PDB file of C-alpha atoms and ligand atoms in Angstrom:
ATOM      1  CA  MET A   1       4.056 -20.420   6.798  1.00 96.00           C
ATOM      2  CA  LYS A   2       4.002 -18.575   3.463  1.00 98.00           C
ATOM      3  CA  VAL A   3       3.286 -14.850   3.501  1.00 98.00           C
ATOM      4  CA  LEU A   4       2.100 -13.030   0.382  1.00 98.00           C
ATOM      5  CA  VAL A   5       2.744  -9.276   0.263  1.00 98.00           C
ATOM      6  CA  PRO A   6       1.181  -7.201  -2.522  1.00 98.00           C
ATOM      7  CA  VAL A   7       3.233  -4.076  -3.262  1.00 98.00           C
ATOM      8  CA  LYS A   8       2.082  -1.224  -5.460  1.00 98.00           C
ATOM      9  CA  ARG A   9       4.266   1.123  -7.510  1.00 98.00           C
ATOM     10  CA  VAL A  10       3.033   4.648  -6.850  1.00 97.00           C
ATOM     11  CA  ILE A  11       4.273   8.232  -7.245  1.00 96.00           C
ATOM     12  CA  ASP A  12       6.860   8.819  -4.524  1.00 96.00           C
ATOM     13  CA  TYR A  13       5.269  10.477  -1.500  1.00 95.00           C
ATOM     14  CA  ASN A  14       7.749  13.386  -1.681  1.00 95.00           C
ATOM     15  CA  VAL A  15       6.684  14.365  -5.193  1.00 94.00           C
ATOM     16  CA  ASN A  16       4.435  17.362  -5.685  1.00 90.00           C
ATOM     17  CA  VAL A  17       1.701  15.825  -7.832  1.00 91.00           C
ATOM     18  CA  ARG A  18       0.561  17.781 -10.925  1.00 91.00           C
ATOM     19  CA  VAL A  19      -2.855  17.363 -12.481  1.00 93.00           C
ATOM     20  CA  LYS A  20      -2.845  16.957 -16.289  1.00 93.00           C
ATOM     21  CA  SER A  21      -4.092  20.011 -18.183  1.00 91.00           C
ATOM     22  CA  ASP A  22      -7.032  18.041 -19.643  1.00 94.00           C
ATOM     23  CA  ASN A  23      -8.113  16.979 -16.098  1.00 93.00           C
ATOM     24  CA  THR A  24      -8.057  13.272 -16.989  1.00 91.00           C
ATOM     25  CA  GLY A  25      -5.599  12.313 -14.248  1.00 90.00           C
ATOM     26  CA  VAL A  26      -2.241  13.176 -12.717  1.00 92.00           C
ATOM     27  CA  ASP A  27       0.970  13.514 -14.667  1.00 91.00           C
ATOM     28  CA  ILE A  28       3.298  10.567 -14.041  1.00 89.00           C
ATOM     29  CA  ALA A  29       5.750  11.266 -16.902  1.00 88.00           C
ATOM     30  CA  ASN A  30       9.313  11.628 -15.573  1.00 90.00           C
ATOM     31  CA  VAL A  31       8.101  11.458 -11.987  1.00 94.00           C
ATOM     32  CA  LYS A  32       9.893   9.457  -9.298  1.00 96.00           C
ATOM     33  CA  MET A  33       7.976   6.276  -8.485  1.00 97.00           C
ATOM     34  CA  SER A  34       8.402   4.205  -5.313  1.00 97.00           C
ATOM     35  CA  MET A  35       6.790   1.454  -3.306  1.00 98.00           C
ATOM     36  CA  ASN A  36       3.553   2.527  -1.620  1.00 98.00           C
ATOM     37  CA  PRO A  37       4.667   3.417   1.972  1.00 98.00           C
ATOM     38  CA  PHE A  38       2.061   1.165   3.638  1.00 98.00           C
ATOM     39  CA  ASP A  39       3.359  -1.738   1.514  1.00 98.00           C
ATOM     40  CA  GLU A  40       6.912  -1.136   2.740  1.00 98.00           C
ATOM     41  CA  ILE A  41       5.500  -1.607   6.242  1.00 98.00           C
ATOM     42  CA  ALA A  42       3.789  -4.821   5.050  1.00 98.00           C
ATOM     43  CA  VAL A  43       7.047  -6.217   3.591  1.00 98.00           C
ATOM     44  CA  GLU A  44       8.938  -5.246   6.764  1.00 98.00           C
ATOM     45  CA  GLU A  45       6.376  -7.049   8.939  1.00 98.00           C
ATOM     46  CA  ALA A  46       6.512 -10.181   6.770  1.00 98.00           C
ATOM     47  CA  VAL A  47      10.323 -10.186   6.831  1.00 98.00           C
ATOM     48  CA  ARG A  48      10.301  -9.777  10.628  1.00 98.00           C
ATOM     49  CA  LEU A  49       8.012 -12.833  10.834  1.00 98.00           C
ATOM     50  CA  LYS A  50      10.528 -14.736   8.733  1.00 98.00           C
ATOM     51  CA  GLU A  51      13.434 -13.586  10.908  1.00 98.00           C
ATOM     52  CA  ALA A  52      11.469 -14.729  13.963  1.00 97.00           C
ATOM     53  CA  ARG A  53      11.095 -18.126  12.216  1.00 97.00           C
ATOM     54  CA  VAL A  54       7.323 -17.775  12.197  1.00 97.00           C
ATOM     55  CA  ALA A  55       7.180 -17.405   8.410  1.00 97.00           C
ATOM     56  CA  THR A  56       9.089 -19.671   6.050  1.00 98.00           C
ATOM     57  CA  GLU A  57       8.744 -17.734   2.807  1.00 98.00           C
ATOM     58  CA  VAL A  58       7.843 -14.165   1.887  1.00 98.00           C
ATOM     59  CA  ILE A  59       6.498 -13.630  -1.631  1.00 98.00           C
ATOM     60  CA  ALA A  60       6.080 -10.091  -2.966  1.00 98.00           C
ATOM     61  CA  VAL A  61       3.614  -9.470  -5.784  1.00 98.00           C
ATOM     62  CA  SER A  62       3.022  -6.374  -7.849  1.00 98.00           C
ATOM     63  CA  CYS A  63       0.398  -5.829 -10.545  1.00 98.00           C
ATOM     64  CA  GLY A  64       1.067  -3.300 -13.268  1.00 98.00           C
ATOM     65  CA  VAL A  65       3.590  -2.193 -15.854  1.00 97.00           C
ATOM     66  CA  THR A  66       7.043  -3.746 -16.447  1.00 98.00           C
ATOM     67  CA  GLN A  67       8.675  -1.100 -14.210  1.00 97.00           C
ATOM     68  CA  CYS A  68       6.910  -2.645 -11.202  1.00 98.00           C
ATOM     69  CA  GLN A  69       9.929  -4.966 -11.266  1.00 98.00           C
ATOM     70  CA  GLU A  70      11.852  -2.144  -9.534  1.00 97.00           C
ATOM     71  CA  THR A  71       9.278  -2.090  -6.742  1.00 98.00           C
ATOM     72  CA  LEU A  72       9.579  -5.855  -6.437  1.00 98.00           C
ATOM     73  CA  ARG A  73      13.377  -5.618  -6.291  1.00 98.00           C
ATOM     74  CA  THR A  74      12.980  -3.201  -3.364  1.00 98.00           C
ATOM     75  CA  ALA A  75      10.769  -5.757  -1.613  1.00 98.00           C
ATOM     76  CA  LEU A  76      13.417  -8.411  -2.282  1.00 98.00           C
ATOM     77  CA  ALA A  77      16.096  -6.071  -0.892  1.00 98.00           C
ATOM     78  CA  ILE A  78      14.084  -5.596   2.320  1.00 98.00           C
ATOM     79  CA  GLY A  79      14.121  -9.395   2.626  1.00 98.00           C
ATOM     80  CA  ALA A  80      11.340 -11.015   0.568  1.00 98.00           C
ATOM     81  CA  ASP A  81      12.413 -14.389  -0.893  1.00 98.00           C
ATOM     82  CA  ARG A  82      10.841 -14.219  -4.340  1.00 98.00           C
ATOM     83  CA  ALA A  83       8.620 -11.984  -6.396  1.00 98.00           C
ATOM     84  CA  ILE A  84       5.792 -12.230  -8.897  1.00 98.00           C
ATOM     85  CA  LEU A  85       5.009  -9.516 -11.414  1.00 98.00           C
ATOM     86  CA  VAL A  86       1.486  -9.666 -12.800  1.00 98.00           C
ATOM     87  CA  GLU A  87       2.214  -7.613 -15.856  1.00 98.00           C
ATOM     88  CA  SER A  88      -0.416  -5.409 -17.451  1.00 98.00           C
ATOM     89  CA  ALA A  89      -0.335  -2.056 -19.180  1.00 96.00           C
ATOM     90  CA  ASP A  90      -4.072  -1.602 -18.514  1.00 95.00           C
ATOM     91  CA  GLU A  91      -5.427   0.510 -15.690  1.00 94.00           C
ATOM     92  CA  LEU A  92      -5.831  -1.871 -12.742  1.00 97.00           C
ATOM     93  CA  GLN A  93      -8.555  -0.850 -10.339  1.00 97.00           C
ATOM     94  CA  PRO A  94      -8.791  -2.323  -6.810  1.00 97.00           C
ATOM     95  CA  LEU A  95     -11.353  -4.971  -7.838  1.00 98.00           C
ATOM     96  CA  ALA A  96      -9.108  -6.177 -10.667  1.00 98.00           C
ATOM     97  CA  VAL A  97      -6.095  -6.322  -8.310  1.00 98.00           C
ATOM     98  CA  ALA A  98      -8.184  -8.164  -5.705  1.00 98.00           C
ATOM     99  CA  LYS A  99      -9.221 -10.745  -8.337  1.00 98.00           C
ATOM    100  CA  ILE A 100      -5.588 -11.226  -9.393  1.00 98.00           C
ATOM    101  CA  LEU A 101      -4.548 -11.649  -5.761  1.00 98.00           C
ATOM    102  CA  LYS A 102      -7.377 -14.141  -5.178  1.00 98.00           C
ATOM    103  CA  ALA A 103      -6.039 -16.219  -8.107  1.00 98.00           C
ATOM    104  CA  LEU A 104      -2.545 -16.077  -6.569  1.00 98.00           C
ATOM    105  CA  VAL A 105      -3.901 -17.023  -3.139  1.00 98.00           C
ATOM    106  CA  ASP A 106      -5.484 -20.106  -4.761  1.00 98.00           C
ATOM    107  CA  GLN A 107      -2.165 -20.931  -6.434  1.00 97.00           C
ATOM    108  CA  GLU A 108       0.313 -20.178  -3.652  1.00 98.00           C
ATOM    109  CA  LYS A 109      -1.896 -20.985  -0.641  1.00 98.00           C
ATOM    110  CA  PRO A 110      -0.297 -18.449   1.747  1.00 98.00           C
ATOM    111  CA  GLU A 111      -1.300 -18.549   5.421  1.00 98.00           C
ATOM    112  CA  LEU A 112      -1.174 -14.783   5.567  1.00 98.00           C
ATOM    113  CA  VAL A 113      -1.606 -11.941   3.074  1.00 98.00           C
ATOM    114  CA  ILE A 114      -0.350  -8.576   4.341  1.00 98.00           C
ATOM    115  CA  LEU A 115      -1.362  -5.556   2.265  1.00 98.00           C
ATOM    116  CA  GLY A 116      -1.080  -1.835   2.825  1.00 98.00           C
ATOM    117  CA  LYS A 117      -4.239  -0.263   4.202  1.00 97.00           C
ATOM    118  CA  GLN A 118      -4.346   2.048   1.193  1.00 97.00           C
ATOM    119  CA  ALA A 119      -2.397   3.058  -1.852  1.00 97.00           C
ATOM    120  CA  ILE A 120      -1.381   6.717  -1.633  1.00 96.00           C
ATOM    121  CA  ASP A 121      -2.205   7.346  -5.297  1.00 92.00           C
ATOM    122  CA  ASP A 122      -5.863   6.297  -5.472  1.00 91.00           C
ATOM    123  CA  ASP A 123      -6.526   6.311  -1.685  1.00 94.00           C
ATOM    124  CA  SER A 124      -9.063   3.565  -2.336  1.00 96.00           C
ATOM    125  CA  ASN A 125      -8.598   1.461   0.803  1.00 97.00           C
ATOM    126  CA  GLN A 126     -10.451  -1.395  -0.922  1.00 98.00           C
ATOM    127  CA  THR A 127      -8.098  -4.069  -2.223  1.00 98.00           C
ATOM    128  CA  GLY A 128      -7.483  -5.961   1.048  1.00 98.00           C
ATOM    129  CA  GLN A 129     -11.166  -5.975   1.929  1.00 98.00           C
ATOM    130  CA  MET A 130     -12.180  -7.124  -1.563  1.00 98.00           C
ATOM    131  CA  LEU A 131      -9.536  -9.855  -1.546  1.00 98.00           C
ATOM    132  CA  ALA A 132     -10.765 -11.148   1.833  1.00 98.00           C
ATOM    133  CA  ALA A 133     -14.333 -11.254   0.513  1.00 98.00           C
ATOM    134  CA  LEU A 134     -13.412 -12.951  -2.783  1.00 98.00           C
ATOM    135  CA  ALA A 135     -11.182 -15.527  -1.083  1.00 98.00           C
ATOM    136  CA  GLY A 136     -13.575 -16.077   1.838  1.00 98.00           C
ATOM    137  CA  LEU A 137     -10.842 -15.244   4.361  1.00 98.00           C
ATOM    138  CA  PRO A 138     -11.076 -13.414   7.707  1.00 98.00           C
ATOM    139  CA  GLN A 139      -9.641  -9.903   7.632  1.00 98.00           C
ATOM    140  CA  ALA A 140      -8.202  -7.364  10.055  1.00 98.00           C
ATOM    141  CA  THR A 141      -7.601  -3.920   8.610  1.00 97.00           C
ATOM    142  CA  PHE A 142      -5.366  -1.078   9.886  1.00 97.00           C
ATOM    143  CA  ALA A 143      -3.145  -3.353  12.001  1.00 97.00           C
ATOM    144  CA  SER A 144      -0.915  -1.538  14.487  1.00 97.00           C
ATOM    145  CA  LYS A 145       0.383  -4.803  16.030  1.00 97.00           C
ATOM    146  CA  LEU A 146       0.486  -8.350  14.674  1.00 98.00           C
ATOM    147  CA  THR A 147       1.363 -11.583  16.454  1.00 97.00           C
ATOM    148  CA  ILE A 148       1.054 -15.095  15.107  1.00 97.00           C
ATOM    149  CA  ALA A 149       0.588 -18.101  17.392  1.00 93.00           C
ATOM    150  CA  ASP A 150      -1.286 -21.420  17.384  1.00 94.00           C
ATOM    151  CA  GLY A 151      -2.639 -20.990  13.852  1.00 95.00           C
ATOM    152  CA  LYS A 152      -4.070 -17.586  14.716  1.00 97.00           C
ATOM    153  CA  ALA A 153      -3.205 -13.972  14.031  1.00 98.00           C
ATOM    154  CA  MET A 154      -3.737 -11.490  16.865  1.00 98.00           C
ATOM    155  CA  VAL A 155      -4.182  -8.021  15.463  1.00 98.00           C
ATOM    156  CA  SER A 156      -4.395  -4.743  17.388  1.00 97.00           C
ATOM    157  CA  ARG A 157      -6.072  -1.898  15.591  1.00 96.00           C
ATOM    158  CA  GLU A 158      -6.832   1.651  16.538  1.00 89.00           C
ATOM    159  CA  VAL A 159     -10.504   2.494  16.775  1.00 90.00           C
ATOM    160  CA  ASP A 160     -12.279   5.664  17.893  1.00 88.00           C
ATOM    161  CA  GLY A 161     -11.136   6.393  21.439  1.00 88.00           C
ATOM    162  CA  GLY A 162      -9.074   3.242  21.965  1.00 90.00           C
ATOM    163  CA  ALA A 163      -7.645   0.005  20.654  1.00 91.00           C
ATOM    164  CA  GLU A 164      -9.282  -3.229  19.584  1.00 96.00           C
ATOM    165  CA  THR A 165      -7.639  -6.663  19.473  1.00 97.00           C
ATOM    166  CA  LEU A 166      -8.906  -9.246  17.011  1.00 97.00           C
ATOM    167  CA  SER A 167      -8.116 -12.937  16.791  1.00 98.00           C
ATOM    168  CA  LEU A 168      -8.225 -14.394  13.262  1.00 98.00           C
ATOM    169  CA  LYS A 169      -7.932 -18.006  12.242  1.00 98.00           C
ATOM    170  CA  LEU A 170      -5.268 -18.434   9.544  1.00 98.00           C
ATOM    171  CA  PRO A 171      -5.268 -18.160   6.564  1.00 98.00           C
ATOM    172  CA  ALA A 172      -6.178 -14.497   6.856  1.00 98.00           C
ATOM    173  CA  VAL A 173      -5.820 -11.052   5.307  1.00 98.00           C
ATOM    174  CA  VAL A 174      -4.246  -8.202   7.295  1.00 98.00           C
ATOM    175  CA  THR A 175      -3.746  -4.594   6.184  1.00 98.00           C
ATOM    176  CA  THR A 176      -1.099  -2.354   7.726  1.00 98.00           C
ATOM    177  CA  ASP A 177      -1.392   0.957   9.520  1.00 97.00           C
ATOM    178  CA  LEU A 178       1.471   3.419   9.884  1.00 95.00           C
ATOM    179  CA  ARG A 179       2.231   2.432  13.482  1.00 94.00           C
ATOM    180  CA  LEU A 180       2.818  -1.287  12.789  1.00 97.00           C
ATOM    181  CA  ASN A 181       6.585  -0.896  12.378  1.00 98.00           C
ATOM    182  CA  GLU A 182       9.322   1.303  10.989  1.00 97.00           C
ATOM    183  CA  PRO A 183      10.697  -0.253   7.787  1.00 97.00           C
ATOM    184  CA  ARG A 184      14.439  -0.850   7.733  1.00 96.00           C
ATOM    185  CA  TYR A 185      16.841   1.102   5.590  1.00 94.00           C
ATOM    186  CA  VAL A 186      17.667  -0.891   2.460  1.00 95.00           C
ATOM    187  CA  THR A 187      21.436  -1.463   2.308  1.00 95.00           C
ATOM    188  CA  LEU A 188      23.540  -1.690  -0.854  1.00 96.00           C
ATOM    189  CA  PRO A 189      24.612  -5.331  -0.223  1.00 97.00           C
ATOM    190  CA  ASN A 190      20.948  -6.271   0.111  1.00 97.00           C
ATOM    191  CA  ILE A 191      20.104  -4.416  -3.123  1.00 97.00           C
ATOM    192  CA  MET A 192      22.845  -6.459  -4.841  1.00 97.00           C
ATOM    193  CA  LYS A 193      21.580  -9.711  -3.297  1.00 97.00           C
ATOM    194  CA  ALA A 194      18.026  -8.855  -4.420  1.00 97.00           C
ATOM    195  CA  LYS A 195      19.130  -8.824  -8.058  1.00 97.00           C
ATOM    196  CA  LYS A 196      19.758 -12.573  -7.846  1.00 97.00           C
ATOM    197  CA  LYS A 197      16.464 -13.491  -6.196  1.00 98.00           C
ATOM    198  CA  PRO A 198      13.766 -15.111  -8.391  1.00 98.00           C
ATOM    199  CA  LEU A 199      11.209 -12.851 -10.065  1.00 98.00           C
ATOM    200  CA  SER A 200       8.593 -14.494 -12.268  1.00 98.00           C
ATOM    201  CA  THR A 201       6.174 -12.747 -14.612  1.00 98.00           C
ATOM    202  CA  VAL A 202       2.603 -13.702 -15.483  1.00 98.00           C
ATOM    203  CA  LYS A 203      -0.260 -11.914 -17.211  1.00 98.00           C
ATOM    204  CA  PRO A 204      -3.737 -11.438 -15.704  1.00 98.00           C
ATOM    205  CA  ALA A 205      -5.143 -13.667 -18.502  1.00 97.00           C
ATOM    206  CA  ASP A 206      -2.781 -16.498 -17.405  1.00 97.00           C
ATOM    207  CA  LEU A 207      -4.564 -16.329 -14.051  1.00 98.00           C
ATOM    208  CA  GLY A 208      -7.962 -16.247 -15.766  1.00 97.00           C
ATOM    209  CA  VAL A 209      -8.684 -12.716 -14.548  1.00 97.00           C
ATOM    210  CA  ASP A 210     -10.598 -10.094 -16.510  1.00 96.00           C
ATOM    211  CA  VAL A 211      -9.190  -6.695 -15.486  1.00 97.00           C
ATOM    212  CA  THR A 212     -11.692  -4.516 -17.343  1.00 96.00           C
ATOM    213  CA  PRO A 213     -12.230  -1.313 -15.297  1.00 95.00           C
ATOM    214  CA  ARG A 214     -15.617  -1.005 -13.608  1.00 94.00           C
ATOM    215  CA  LEU A 215     -15.216   2.658 -12.653  1.00 94.00           C
ATOM    216  CA  LYS A 216     -14.744   5.655 -14.923  1.00 93.00           C
ATOM    217  CA  THR A 217     -12.857   8.718 -13.709  1.00 92.00           C
ATOM    218  CA  LEU A 218     -14.838  11.725 -14.867  1.00 94.00           C
ATOM    219  CA  LYS A 219     -12.526  14.502 -13.757  1.00 94.00           C
ATOM    220  CA  VAL A 220      -9.421  15.141 -11.672  1.00 93.00           C
ATOM    221  CA  THR A 221      -8.851  18.663 -10.342  1.00 92.00           C
ATOM    222  CA  GLU A 222      -6.263  20.470  -8.208  1.00 88.00           C
ATOM    223  CA  PRO A 223      -7.323  21.301  -4.654  1.00 85.00           C
ATOM    224  CA  ALA A 224      -8.591  24.882  -4.255  1.00 85.00           C
ATOM    225  CA  LYS A 225      -5.700  27.328  -3.833  1.00 84.00           C
ATOM    226  CA  ARG A 226      -5.351  28.615  -0.284  1.00 84.00           C
ATOM    227  CA  SER A 227      -5.125  32.358   0.068  1.00 84.00           C
ATOM    228  CA  ALA A 228      -2.012  33.730   1.756  1.00 86.00           C
ATOM    229  CA  GLY A 229      -2.065  34.222   5.527  1.00 87.00           C
ATOM    230  CA  VAL A 230      -1.665  37.565   7.309  1.00 87.00           C
ATOM    231  CA  MET A 231       0.858  38.285  10.080  1.00 91.00           C
ATOM    232  CA  VAL A 232      -0.688  40.194  12.959  1.00 93.00           C
ATOM    233  CA  PRO A 233       1.484  42.258  15.324  1.00 95.00           C
ATOM    234  CA  ASP A 234      -0.137  41.156  18.600  1.00 95.00           C
ATOM    235  CA  VAL A 235      -2.876  39.111  20.256  1.00 96.00           C
ATOM    236  CA  LYS A 236      -5.129  42.162  20.580  1.00 95.00           C
ATOM    237  CA  THR A 237      -5.187  42.628  16.777  1.00 95.00           C
ATOM    238  CA  LEU A 238      -5.736  38.890  16.271  1.00 95.00           C
ATOM    239  CA  VAL A 239      -8.775  38.891  18.573  1.00 95.00           C
ATOM    240  CA  GLU A 240     -10.061  42.030  16.860  1.00 94.00           C
ATOM    241  CA  LYS A 241      -9.715  40.422  13.399  1.00 92.00           C
ATOM    242  CA  LEU A 242     -11.384  37.200  14.582  1.00 93.00           C
ATOM    243  CA  LYS A 243     -14.297  39.319  15.822  1.00 94.00           C
ATOM    244  CA  THR A 244     -14.698  41.764  12.971  1.00 93.00           C
ATOM    245  CA  GLU A 245     -13.305  40.007   9.881  1.00 90.00           C
ATOM    246  CA  ALA A 246     -13.566  36.256  10.425  1.00 87.00           C
ATOM    247  CA  LYS A 247     -16.581  36.765  12.696  1.00 90.00           C
ATOM    248  CA  VAL A 248     -15.829  33.590  14.611  1.00 90.00           C
ATOM    249  CA  LEU A 249     -15.825  35.160  18.089  1.00 86.00           C
TER     250      LEU A 249
HETATM  251  P1  AMP B 301      -5.989   0.426  -2.440  1.00 84.00           P
HETATM  252  O1  AMP B 301      -7.177  -0.430  -2.184  1.00 84.00           O
HETATM  253  O2  AMP B 301      -5.809   0.787  -3.901  1.00 84.00           O
HETATM  254  O3  AMP B 301      -5.957   1.656  -1.554  1.00 84.00           O
HETATM  255  O4  AMP B 301      -4.685  -0.440  -2.086  1.00 84.00           O
HETATM  256  C1  AMP B 301      -4.530  -1.132  -0.858  1.00 84.00           C
HETATM  257  C2  AMP B 301      -3.383  -2.097  -0.933  1.00 84.00           C
HETATM  258  O5  AMP B 301      -3.634  -3.089  -1.941  1.00 84.00           O
HETATM  259  C3  AMP B 301      -2.020  -1.505  -1.303  1.00 84.00           C
HETATM  260  O6  AMP B 301      -1.396  -0.933  -0.175  1.00 84.00           O
HETATM  261  C4  AMP B 301      -1.298  -2.752  -1.808  1.00 84.00           C
HETATM  262  O7  AMP B 301      -0.855  -3.567  -0.748  1.00 84.00           O
HETATM  263  C5  AMP B 301      -2.411  -3.501  -2.545  1.00 84.00           C
HETATM  264  N1  AMP B 301      -2.432  -3.113  -3.978  1.00 84.00           N
HETATM  265  C6  AMP B 301      -3.256  -2.219  -4.595  1.00 84.00           C
HETATM  266  N2  AMP B 301      -2.961  -2.117  -5.909  1.00 84.00           N
HETATM  267  C7  AMP B 301      -1.918  -2.964  -6.144  1.00 84.00           C
HETATM  268  C8  AMP B 301      -1.154  -3.328  -7.291  1.00 84.00           C
HETATM  269  N3  AMP B 301      -1.384  -2.777  -8.492  1.00 84.00           N
HETATM  270  N4  AMP B 301      -0.165  -4.246  -7.141  1.00 84.00           N
HETATM  271  C9  AMP B 301       0.078  -4.809  -5.943  1.00 84.00           C
HETATM  272  N5  AMP B 301      -0.597  -4.506  -4.826  1.00 84.00           N
HETATM  273  C10 AMP B 301      -1.591  -3.604  -4.908  1.00 84.00           C
END
């Protein structure tokens, strides 16, 4: 069973993001970039399936600039077998990525595609769903548990006030939630091994995909500044302030 894992290069989650002065976007110059955290979980899950001899091959794919190779090397160091870079310097919106992935699904014929539930830069939460629709595949989003047996994927997902378990006929699309697993620490020997694993590069046009953006960002702004808090000496003063100043009591 082949597993395809799309991994996105995003600003590292520890970085304090700065909005550009002209409000056209966020500043990514000289900023640490890493694999989207939900995608690390997706690679980990795929590699665990391989270690359990359920999957035979794990293919990582990233769409974007040349530097996405670094993200792919991380996926290879976690344990993916090979990687595909779909290289483009253009802005790639979720629909464009979903179309690219659909073309790769047609080419590679994976039984399972595991994506992150959302990329922490655009917070779109769209690509997996769009891919499932374009490829005509069943989907289970926000997976907190995944088991594969008898040509089916069993997926547990958290819903309001409980958990839901879905059964999907393979091939299928699954997106990961935070609770699915805890990705392993990437060791130096595995980083070295990853350098020798195959990484191929294609362009969106080679896959027959038009990546023209369909959405226009009008403005990006910083969140409103929070005013400083006040220390109160005791509960009595707090209650008093809640009554007279905040007027919430
Ligand atoms: P989004 O819909 O942008 O929130 O992204 C959801 C998921 O789609 C991510 O967690 C990735 O698994 C995948 N994805 C989105 N953009 C890319 C990209 N440029 N390259 C590879 N995978 C991507």
